[in-house]
Each structure stands twice: as structure tokens, then as C-alpha cells.
C-alpha positions in Angstrom: 0.1 0.0 0.2 1.7 3.1 1.2 0.0 5.6 -1.1 -1.6 7.5 1.4 -3.7 10.8 0.2 -6.6 12.8 1.2 -10.0 11.1 0.9 -12.0 12.5 -2.2 -15.6 13.8 -1.7 -17.0 11.3 -4.1 -15.7 8.7 -1.7 -17.1 10.3 1.3 -20.5 10.5 -0.6 -20.3 7.0 -1.5 -19.5 5.7 2.1 -22.3 7.9 3.4 -24.7 6.3 1.0 -23.6 2.8 1.6 -24.2 3.4 5.4 -27.4 4.9 5.0 -28.5 2.1 2.9 -27.2 -0.5 5.6 -29.5 1.5 8.2 -26.5 3.0 9.8 -25.8 6.7 10.6 -22.8 8.3 9.2 -22.2 10.3 12.3 -21.8 6.8 14.1 -18.4 6.3 12.2 -15.1 8.5 12.1 -14.2 8.9 8.4 -10.3 9.6 8.1 -9.3 12.6 5.9 -6.3 10.3 4.7 -6.8 7.1 3.2 -4.4 4.4 1.8 -4.9 3.2 -1.7 -4.8 -0.4 -2.5 -3.2 -1.6 -5.9 -2.0 2.0 -6.6 -5.9 3.0 -6.9 -6.4 0.9 -10.0 -9.6 -0.7 -8.8 -10.7 2.2 -6.4 -10.2 0.1 -3.2 -9.3 2.3 -0.1 -8.2 1.5 3.4 -10.1 3.8 5.9 -7.8 3.4 8.6 -9.2 0.6 10.6 -7.2 -2.3 12.1 -6.3 -4.6 8.8 -5.5 -7.4 11.3 -8.9 -7.4 13.0 -11.4 -7.5 10.2 -14.9 -8.1 11.6 -17.1 -8.3 8.7 -18.9 -6.7 5.8 -21.2 -3.8 6.5 -22.9 -3.6 3.0 -22.2 -4.9 -0.6 -23.3 -3.5 -3.7 -22.8 -3.8 -7.4 -22.6 -1.7 -10.5 -21.3 -2.2 -14.1 -18.3 -0.2 -15.1 -18.3 1.6 -18.6 -16.8 -1.4 -20.2 -19.7 -3.5 -19.2 -17.6 -5.4 -16.6 -19.5 -5.9 -13.1 -17.8 -4.3 -10.0 -18.7 -5.4 -6.7 -18.2 -2.7 -3.9 -18.0 -3.7 -0.2 -17.7 -1.5 2.9 -16.1 -3.4 5.8 -15.7 -2.9 9.5 -12.9 -3.9 12.2 -13.5 -5.4 15.5 -13.7 -2.2 17.1 -16.6 -1.4 15.0 -14.6 1.2 12.8 -14.6 1.5 9.1 -12.1 -0.6 7.7 -12.0 -0.8 4.0 -14.1 0.6 0.9 -13.3 -2.5 -1.3 -13.9 -2.7 -5.3 -13.4 -5.8 -7.1 -13.7 -5.6 -10.7 -14.6 -9.2 -12.0 -11.9 -9.1 -14.7 -9.3 -7.3 -12.4 -9.0 -4.5 -14.9 -8.6 -1.1 -14.1 -11.7 1.0 -12.7 -12.9 3.4 -15.5 -15.7 5.1 -13.9 -16.3 5.9 -10.1 -19.9 4.9 -9.1 -22.7 7.2 -8.0 -25.3 6.0 -5.8 -27.9 5.8 -8.5 -25.9 3.3 -10.3 -25.6 0.7 -7.5 -27.7 -2.3 -7.2 -28.1 -4.1 -4.0 -28.9 -7.8 -3.2 -32.5 -8.5 -4.2 -32.9 -5.7 -6.5 -33.3 -6.2 -10.1 -31.4 -3.5 -11.4 -32.3 -0.2 -13.1 
């Protein structure tokens, strides 16, 4: 990792939206002003500063389809102390993320899509 940078507004917005969809209040979680990019930012995954050795599960998972029609799975995770851990993106063909998702493009389990 070691690619530390300020969190972007679109990342904060996505985190807030995901927390809301999970029925959680954004003000219940501290969001660090600095994040670490995984894989040099290729897929969009970031560490939100939680204890990486204390993964305690997923908060919520969503999907969207990138500009090249490749599905992307987004997972917001937490650590054992209840702090945000990662905003993880998994593009199913492992290629570079072309478009950062906006809330209206997300689909959650049990939804049929747009």
C-alpha cells in the first residue's frame, strides 16, 4: 500500500450512501481525512484506517457495471472495534476501474437493477 492521500468527496459520498442503505448513521463512524489506496488506486479500493488485522465483517455490499460492461462489487467493511476498515472494489476481470460509481448506479442484493 503506502499510497496515502486525502479522501475524495465522491468517496465520502459513497460511504455515506452505503451506510445509509445499511441503516446506519454516518455520524456513528469516524471517516479519516487520509486514506491508503490499494493496488495504486487501480480498482478504487481504499483503506479507511481501521485495524487491518481485525477484520470483523462486511457492513454492506453493492454492485454496478463499469463503462466497459464489466461488473464491479463494492464492499464496505469494519474492524473488530466497529470502525470503518475498507471500501473495497472488485472488478470481476481485475481490470482498471474506468468510472467511479454514483449512488444511482448501485444495485443491492435482491434488487433487479435499473
